[in-house]
Amino acid sequence: NNNNNNNQQTPKPPSLFERYNKLLLTHPIKTKAITSMILVGTGDVICQTLFAPVPFSLARATRMTILGGALVGPALHFWYTSLNKMVPAQTITGAIIRMTLDQTVFALSFIVVFFFCLLVLEGRPEQLPEKLEREFWPTTFANWKIWVPAQLVNFFFVPPLYQVFFANCVGLTWNVVLSYLSHKS
């Protein structure tokens, strides 16, 4: 009996990736919302630290973090789920179709929604028309430079379960750009 106990090894604790994967399967929306919240907030902190000409604003970082969790993560979850149902083939043609839909239907409307939500949190939603006139196209072109190649990779190589995670990783760079462009005076 003593030999049997010595041969049995204590199970290795699950890796961070294994725990994250389990959370994606058991609590997909919450997991993606929290991941997005952390990465959008981090992107704003990086943006403010490296590029903002004014002192660090905790209120701004908090607003961006809230938008990451309440808007970005859930929106991407539902969008990617729908997109993968509309165009299920993970082929180069499927990836091109998904990327095209993502960067036209989703991205163009999401930029408007993001700016509106940010202005609501800042207490100035009436400034949306002016903000869109000034910043919509520069933001859209910056978006396309990052997201067109990233989404081709995402939709061709990345399994659907991990597409929001991949987008969040690329999104850390995009969040710095989006934070910078959405807070230009």
PDB file of C-alpha atoms in Angstrom:
ATOM      1  CA  ASN A   1       0.000   0.000   0.000  1.00  0.00           C
ATOM      2  CA  ASN A   2       2.820   2.346   0.843  1.00  0.00           C
ATOM      3  CA  ASN A   3       4.321   1.848  -2.650  1.00  0.00           C
ATOM      4  CA  ASN A   4       1.035   2.788  -4.326  1.00  0.00           C
ATOM      5  CA  ASN A   5       0.891   6.067  -2.417  1.00  0.00           C
ATOM      6  CA  ASN A   6       4.467   6.921  -3.368  1.00  0.00           C
ATOM      7  CA  ASN A   7       3.768   6.333  -7.074  1.00  0.00           C
ATOM      8  CA  GLN A   8       0.795   8.659  -7.123  1.00  0.00           C
ATOM      9  CA  GLN A   9       1.730  12.224  -7.946  1.00  0.00           C
ATOM     10  CA  THR A  10      -0.069  15.288  -6.772  1.00  0.00           C
ATOM     11  CA  PRO A  11      -2.009  16.713  -9.732  1.00  0.00           C
ATOM     12  CA  LYS A  12      -0.399  19.779 -11.255  1.00  0.00           C
ATOM     13  CA  PRO A  13      -2.503  22.918 -10.752  1.00  0.00           C
ATOM     14  CA  PRO A  14      -4.089  24.185 -13.958  1.00  0.00           C
ATOM     15  CA  SER A  15      -2.093  26.745 -15.903  1.00  0.00           C
ATOM     16  CA  LEU A  16      -3.335  30.292 -16.348  1.00  0.00           C
ATOM     17  CA  PHE A  17      -4.281  29.404 -19.932  1.00  0.00           C
ATOM     18  CA  GLU A  18      -6.250  26.330 -18.750  1.00  0.00           C
ATOM     19  CA  ARG A  19      -8.096  28.417 -16.148  1.00  0.00           C
ATOM     20  CA  TYR A  20      -8.842  31.146 -18.706  1.00  0.00           C
ATOM     21  CA  ASN A  21     -10.052  28.525 -21.192  1.00  0.00           C
ATOM     22  CA  LYS A  22     -12.383  27.035 -18.562  1.00  0.00           C
ATOM     23  CA  LEU A  23     -13.772  30.505 -17.794  1.00  0.00           C
ATOM     24  CA  LEU A  24     -14.335  31.131 -21.521  1.00  0.00           C
ATOM     25  CA  LEU A  25     -16.391  27.945 -21.657  1.00  0.00           C
ATOM     26  CA  THR A  26     -18.312  28.423 -18.403  1.00  0.00           C
ATOM     27  CA  HIS A  27     -18.696  32.236 -18.292  1.00  0.00           C
ATOM     28  CA  PRO A  28     -17.901  33.539 -21.799  1.00  0.00           C
ATOM     29  CA  ILE A  29     -19.464  37.003 -21.621  1.00  0.00           C
ATOM     30  CA  LYS A  30     -18.186  37.815 -18.133  1.00  0.00           C
ATOM     31  CA  THR A  31     -14.690  36.531 -18.966  1.00  0.00           C
ATOM     32  CA  LYS A  32     -14.494  38.521 -22.188  1.00  0.00           C
ATOM     33  CA  ALA A  33     -15.904  41.632 -20.470  1.00  0.00           C
ATOM     34  CA  ILE A  34     -13.324  41.470 -17.671  1.00  0.00           C
ATOM     35  CA  THR A  35     -10.496  40.814 -20.133  1.00  0.00           C
ATOM     36  CA  SER A  36     -11.597  43.767 -22.256  1.00  0.00           C
ATOM     37  CA  MET A  37     -12.021  45.956 -19.180  1.00  0.00           C
ATOM     38  CA  ILE A  38      -8.433  45.260 -18.105  1.00  0.00           C
ATOM     39  CA  LEU A  39      -6.932  45.765 -21.568  1.00  0.00           C
ATOM     40  CA  VAL A  40      -8.904  48.893 -22.479  1.00  0.00           C
ATOM     41  CA  GLY A  41      -8.036  50.430 -19.119  1.00  0.00           C
ATOM     42  CA  THR A  42      -4.389  49.440 -19.537  1.00  0.00           C
ATOM     43  CA  GLY A  43      -4.374  50.936 -23.041  1.00  0.00           C
ATOM     44  CA  ASP A  44      -5.620  54.250 -21.666  1.00  0.00           C
ATOM     45  CA  VAL A  45      -3.042  54.250 -18.856  1.00  0.00           C
ATOM     46  CA  ILE A  46      -0.287  53.618 -21.425  1.00  0.00           C
ATOM     47  CA  CYS A  47      -1.704  56.343 -23.676  1.00  0.00           C
ATOM     48  CA  GLN A  48      -1.889  58.870 -20.846  1.00  0.00           C
ATOM     49  CA  THR A  49       1.539  57.967 -19.544  1.00  0.00           C
ATOM     50  CA  LEU A  50       3.302  58.154 -22.905  1.00  0.00           C
ATOM     51  CA  PHE A  51       1.295  60.560 -25.059  1.00  0.00           C
ATOM     52  CA  ALA A  52      -1.067  62.774 -23.045  1.00  0.00           C
ATOM     53  CA  PRO A  53       0.074  66.395 -22.812  1.00  0.00           C
ATOM     54  CA  VAL A  54      -1.879  66.829 -19.552  1.00  0.00           C
ATOM     55  CA  PRO A  55      -1.488  65.209 -16.120  1.00  0.00           C
ATOM     56  CA  PHE A  56      -2.774  61.665 -15.627  1.00  0.00           C
ATOM     57  CA  SER A  57      -6.560  61.521 -15.175  1.00  0.00           C
ATOM     58  CA  LEU A  58      -7.888  58.685 -13.037  1.00  0.00           C
ATOM     59  CA  ALA A  59     -11.436  59.658 -14.082  1.00  0.00           C
ATOM     60  CA  ARG A  60     -10.527  59.209 -17.763  1.00  0.00           C
ATOM     61  CA  ALA A  61      -8.848  55.847 -17.098  1.00  0.00           C
ATOM     62  CA  THR A  62     -11.911  54.753 -15.124  1.00  0.00           C
ATOM     63  CA  ARG A  63     -14.261  55.747 -17.957  1.00  0.00           C
ATOM     64  CA  MET A  64     -12.187  53.839 -20.497  1.00  0.00           C
ATOM     65  CA  THR A  65     -12.047  50.804 -18.197  1.00  0.00           C
ATOM     66  CA  ILE A  66     -15.835  50.894 -17.771  1.00  0.00           C
ATOM     67  CA  LEU A  67     -16.288  51.075 -21.541  1.00  0.00           C
ATOM     68  CA  GLY A  68     -14.005  48.069 -21.967  1.00  0.00           C
ATOM     69  CA  GLY A  69     -16.068  45.919 -19.617  1.00  0.00           C
ATOM     70  CA  ALA A  70     -19.550  47.207 -20.342  1.00  0.00           C
ATOM     71  CA  LEU A  71     -19.277  47.792 -24.092  1.00  0.00           C
ATOM     72  CA  VAL A  72     -16.189  46.356 -25.810  1.00  0.00           C
ATOM     73  CA  GLY A  73     -16.078  42.807 -24.382  1.00  0.00           C
ATOM     74  CA  PRO A  74     -19.797  42.031 -24.645  1.00  0.00           C
ATOM     75  CA  ALA A  75     -20.095  43.675 -28.081  1.00  0.00           C
ATOM     76  CA  LEU A  76     -17.193  41.643 -29.453  1.00  0.00           C
ATOM     77  CA  HIS A  77     -18.584  38.437 -27.945  1.00  0.00           C
ATOM     78  CA  PHE A  78     -21.968  38.829 -29.627  1.00  0.00           C
ATOM     79  CA  TRP A  79     -20.529  40.201 -32.880  1.00  0.00           C
ATOM     80  CA  TYR A  80     -17.988  37.386 -33.324  1.00  0.00           C
ATOM     81  CA  THR A  81     -20.595  34.772 -32.407  1.00  0.00           C
ATOM     82  CA  SER A  82     -22.940  36.171 -35.069  1.00  0.00           C
ATOM     83  CA  LEU A  83     -20.157  36.604 -37.607  1.00  0.00           C
ATOM     84  CA  ASN A  84     -19.008  32.994 -37.204  1.00  0.00           C
ATOM     85  CA  LYS A  85     -22.603  31.806 -37.708  1.00  0.00           C
ATOM     86  CA  MET A  86     -23.052  33.980 -40.818  1.00  0.00           C
ATOM     87  CA  VAL A  87     -19.716  32.919 -42.341  1.00  0.00           C
ATOM     88  CA  PRO A  88     -18.738  29.645 -40.669  1.00  0.00           C
ATOM     89  CA  ALA A  89     -15.919  28.558 -42.983  1.00  0.00           C
ATOM     90  CA  GLN A  90     -12.471  29.197 -41.535  1.00  0.00           C
ATOM     91  CA  THR A  91     -10.918  29.526 -44.982  1.00  0.00           C
ATOM     92  CA  ILE A  92      -9.105  32.450 -46.572  1.00  0.00           C
ATOM     93  CA  THR A  93     -12.339  33.402 -48.381  1.00  0.00           C
ATOM     94  CA  GLY A  94     -14.289  33.158 -45.116  1.00  0.00           C
ATOM     95  CA  ALA A  95     -11.642  35.247 -43.338  1.00  0.00           C
ATOM     96  CA  ILE A  96     -11.799  37.945 -46.033  1.00  0.00           C
ATOM     97  CA  ILE A  97     -15.608  38.050 -45.886  1.00  0.00           C
ATOM     98  CA  ARG A  98     -15.604  38.206 -42.057  1.00  0.00           C
ATOM     99  CA  MET A  99     -12.903  40.899 -42.029  1.00  0.00           C
ATOM    100  CA  THR A 100     -14.820  42.952 -44.602  1.00  0.00           C
ATOM    101  CA  LEU A 101     -18.055  42.707 -42.596  1.00  0.00           C
ATOM    102  CA  ASP A 102     -16.149  43.423 -39.375  1.00  0.00           C
ATOM    103  CA  GLN A 103     -14.453  46.520 -40.743  1.00  0.00           C
ATOM    104  CA  THR A 104     -17.550  47.949 -42.424  1.00  0.00           C
ATOM    105  CA  VAL A 105     -20.732  46.889 -40.633  1.00  0.00           C
ATOM    106  CA  PHE A 106     -19.248  46.542 -37.150  1.00  0.00           C
ATOM    107  CA  ALA A 107     -16.279  48.917 -36.943  1.00  0.00           C
ATOM    108  CA  LEU A 108     -17.993  51.923 -38.513  1.00  0.00           C
ATOM    109  CA  SER A 109     -21.009  51.674 -36.213  1.00  0.00           C
ATOM    110  CA  PHE A 110     -18.919  50.719 -33.178  1.00  0.00           C
ATOM    111  CA  ILE A 111     -16.759  53.848 -33.466  1.00  0.00           C
ATOM    112  CA  VAL A 112     -19.931  55.972 -33.327  1.00  0.00           C
ATOM    113  CA  VAL A 113     -21.300  53.996 -30.365  1.00  0.00           C
ATOM    114  CA  PHE A 114     -17.946  54.158 -28.553  1.00  0.00           C
ATOM    115  CA  PHE A 115     -17.668  57.936 -28.994  1.00  0.00           C
ATOM    116  CA  PHE A 116     -21.285  58.387 -27.855  1.00  0.00           C
ATOM    117  CA  CYS A 117     -20.827  56.228 -24.736  1.00  0.00           C
ATOM    118  CA  LEU A 118     -17.591  58.024 -23.878  1.00  0.00           C
ATOM    119  CA  LEU A 119     -19.255  61.425 -24.222  1.00  0.00           C
ATOM    120  CA  VAL A 120     -22.187  60.248 -22.054  1.00  0.00           C
ATOM    121  CA  LEU A 121     -19.746  59.148 -19.343  1.00  0.00           C
ATOM    122  CA  GLU A 122     -18.013  62.542 -19.648  1.00  0.00           C
ATOM    123  CA  GLY A 123     -21.394  64.316 -19.313  1.00  0.00           C
ATOM    124  CA  ARG A 124     -21.338  65.893 -22.763  1.00  0.00           C
ATOM    125  CA  PRO A 125     -23.335  63.724 -25.214  1.00  0.00           C
ATOM    126  CA  GLU A 126     -24.482  66.820 -27.112  1.00  0.00           C
ATOM    127  CA  GLN A 127     -20.953  67.080 -28.532  1.00  0.00           C
ATOM    128  CA  LEU A 128     -21.303  63.858 -30.559  1.00  0.00           C
ATOM    129  CA  PRO A 129     -21.966  65.531 -33.951  1.00  0.00           C
ATOM    130  CA  GLU A 130     -18.882  67.760 -33.572  1.00  0.00           C
ATOM    131  CA  LYS A 131     -16.727  64.846 -32.372  1.00  0.00           C
ATOM    132  CA  LEU A 132     -17.819  62.662 -35.282  1.00  0.00           C
ATOM    133  CA  GLU A 133     -17.188  65.429 -37.792  1.00  0.00           C
ATOM    134  CA  ARG A 134     -13.705  66.006 -36.406  1.00  0.00           C
ATOM    135  CA  GLU A 135     -12.580  62.492 -35.417  1.00  0.00           C
ATOM    136  CA  PHE A 136     -14.647  59.798 -37.172  1.00  0.00           C
ATOM    137  CA  TRP A 137     -12.537  59.433 -40.330  1.00  0.00           C
ATOM    138  CA  PRO A 138      -9.108  59.769 -38.677  1.00  0.00           C
ATOM    139  CA  THR A 139     -10.199  57.134 -36.147  1.00  0.00           C
ATOM    140  CA  THR A 140     -11.619  54.892 -38.887  1.00  0.00           C
ATOM    141  CA  PHE A 141      -8.417  55.069 -40.961  1.00  0.00           C
ATOM    142  CA  ALA A 142      -6.288  54.335 -37.889  1.00  0.00           C
ATOM    143  CA  ASN A 143      -8.650  51.433 -37.114  1.00  0.00           C
ATOM    144  CA  TRP A 144      -8.224  49.970 -40.600  1.00  0.00           C
ATOM    145  CA  LYS A 145      -4.410  50.180 -40.450  1.00  0.00           C
ATOM    146  CA  ILE A 146      -4.397  47.997 -37.336  1.00  0.00           C
ATOM    147  CA  TRP A 147      -7.504  45.856 -37.670  1.00  0.00           C
ATOM    148  CA  VAL A 148      -7.624  44.830 -41.346  1.00  0.00           C
ATOM    149  CA  PRO A 149      -4.441  42.723 -41.125  1.00  0.00           C
ATOM    150  CA  ALA A 150      -5.154  41.672 -37.530  1.00  0.00           C
ATOM    151  CA  GLN A 151      -8.658  40.439 -38.323  1.00  0.00           C
ATOM    152  CA  LEU A 152      -7.479  38.510 -41.368  1.00  0.00           C
ATOM    153  CA  VAL A 153      -5.114  36.630 -39.045  1.00  0.00           C
ATOM    154  CA  ASN A 154      -7.824  36.327 -36.372  1.00  0.00           C
ATOM    155  CA  PHE A 155     -10.530  34.991 -38.663  1.00  0.00           C
ATOM    156  CA  PHE A 156      -8.248  32.606 -40.590  1.00  0.00           C
ATOM    157  CA  PHE A 157      -5.957  31.167 -37.923  1.00  0.00           C
ATOM    158  CA  VAL A 158      -7.621  31.671 -34.525  1.00  0.00           C
ATOM    159  CA  PRO A 159     -10.354  29.262 -33.356  1.00  0.00           C
ATOM    160  CA  PRO A 160     -13.637  31.103 -32.631  1.00  0.00           C
ATOM    161  CA  LEU A 161     -13.375  30.503 -28.868  1.00  0.00           C
ATOM    162  CA  TYR A 162     -10.185  32.596 -28.758  1.00  0.00           C
ATOM    163  CA  GLN A 163     -11.036  35.323 -31.269  1.00  0.00           C
ATOM    164  CA  VAL A 164     -12.082  37.879 -28.653  1.00  0.00           C
ATOM    165  CA  PHE A 165      -8.902  37.111 -26.691  1.00  0.00           C
ATOM    166  CA  PHE A 166      -6.773  37.583 -29.819  1.00  0.00           C
ATOM    167  CA  ALA A 167      -8.612  40.819 -30.575  1.00  0.00           C
ATOM    168  CA  ASN A 168      -8.006  41.947 -26.980  1.00  0.00           C
ATOM    169  CA  CYS A 169      -4.274  41.299 -27.370  1.00  0.00           C
ATOM    170  CA  VAL A 170      -4.102  43.293 -30.607  1.00  0.00           C
ATOM    171  CA  GLY A 171      -6.517  45.670 -28.964  1.00  0.00           C
ATOM    172  CA  LEU A 172      -3.986  46.739 -26.372  1.00  0.00           C
ATOM    173  CA  THR A 173      -2.233  48.676 -29.154  1.00  0.00           C
ATOM    174  CA  TRP A 174      -5.539  49.814 -30.611  1.00  0.00           C
ATOM    175  CA  ASN A 175      -6.751  50.950 -27.180  1.00  0.00           C
ATOM    176  CA  VAL A 176      -3.742  53.260 -26.894  1.00  0.00           C
ATOM    177  CA  VAL A 177      -4.592  54.705 -30.340  1.00  0.00           C
ATOM    178  CA  LEU A 178      -8.342  54.883 -29.637  1.00  0.00           C
ATOM    179  CA  SER A 179      -7.797  56.538 -26.278  1.00  0.00           C
ATOM    180  CA  TYR A 180      -5.464  59.071 -27.862  1.00  0.00           C
ATOM    181  CA  LEU A 181      -7.832  59.842 -30.778  1.00  0.00           C
ATOM    182  CA  SER A 182     -10.990  59.918 -28.654  1.00  0.00           C
ATOM    183  CA  HIS A 183      -9.431  62.400 -26.207  1.00  0.00           C
ATOM    184  CA  LYS A 184      -7.896  64.791 -28.705  1.00  0.00           C
ATOM    185  CA  SER A 185      -9.203  68.288 -28.007  1.00  0.00           C
TER     186      SER A 185
END
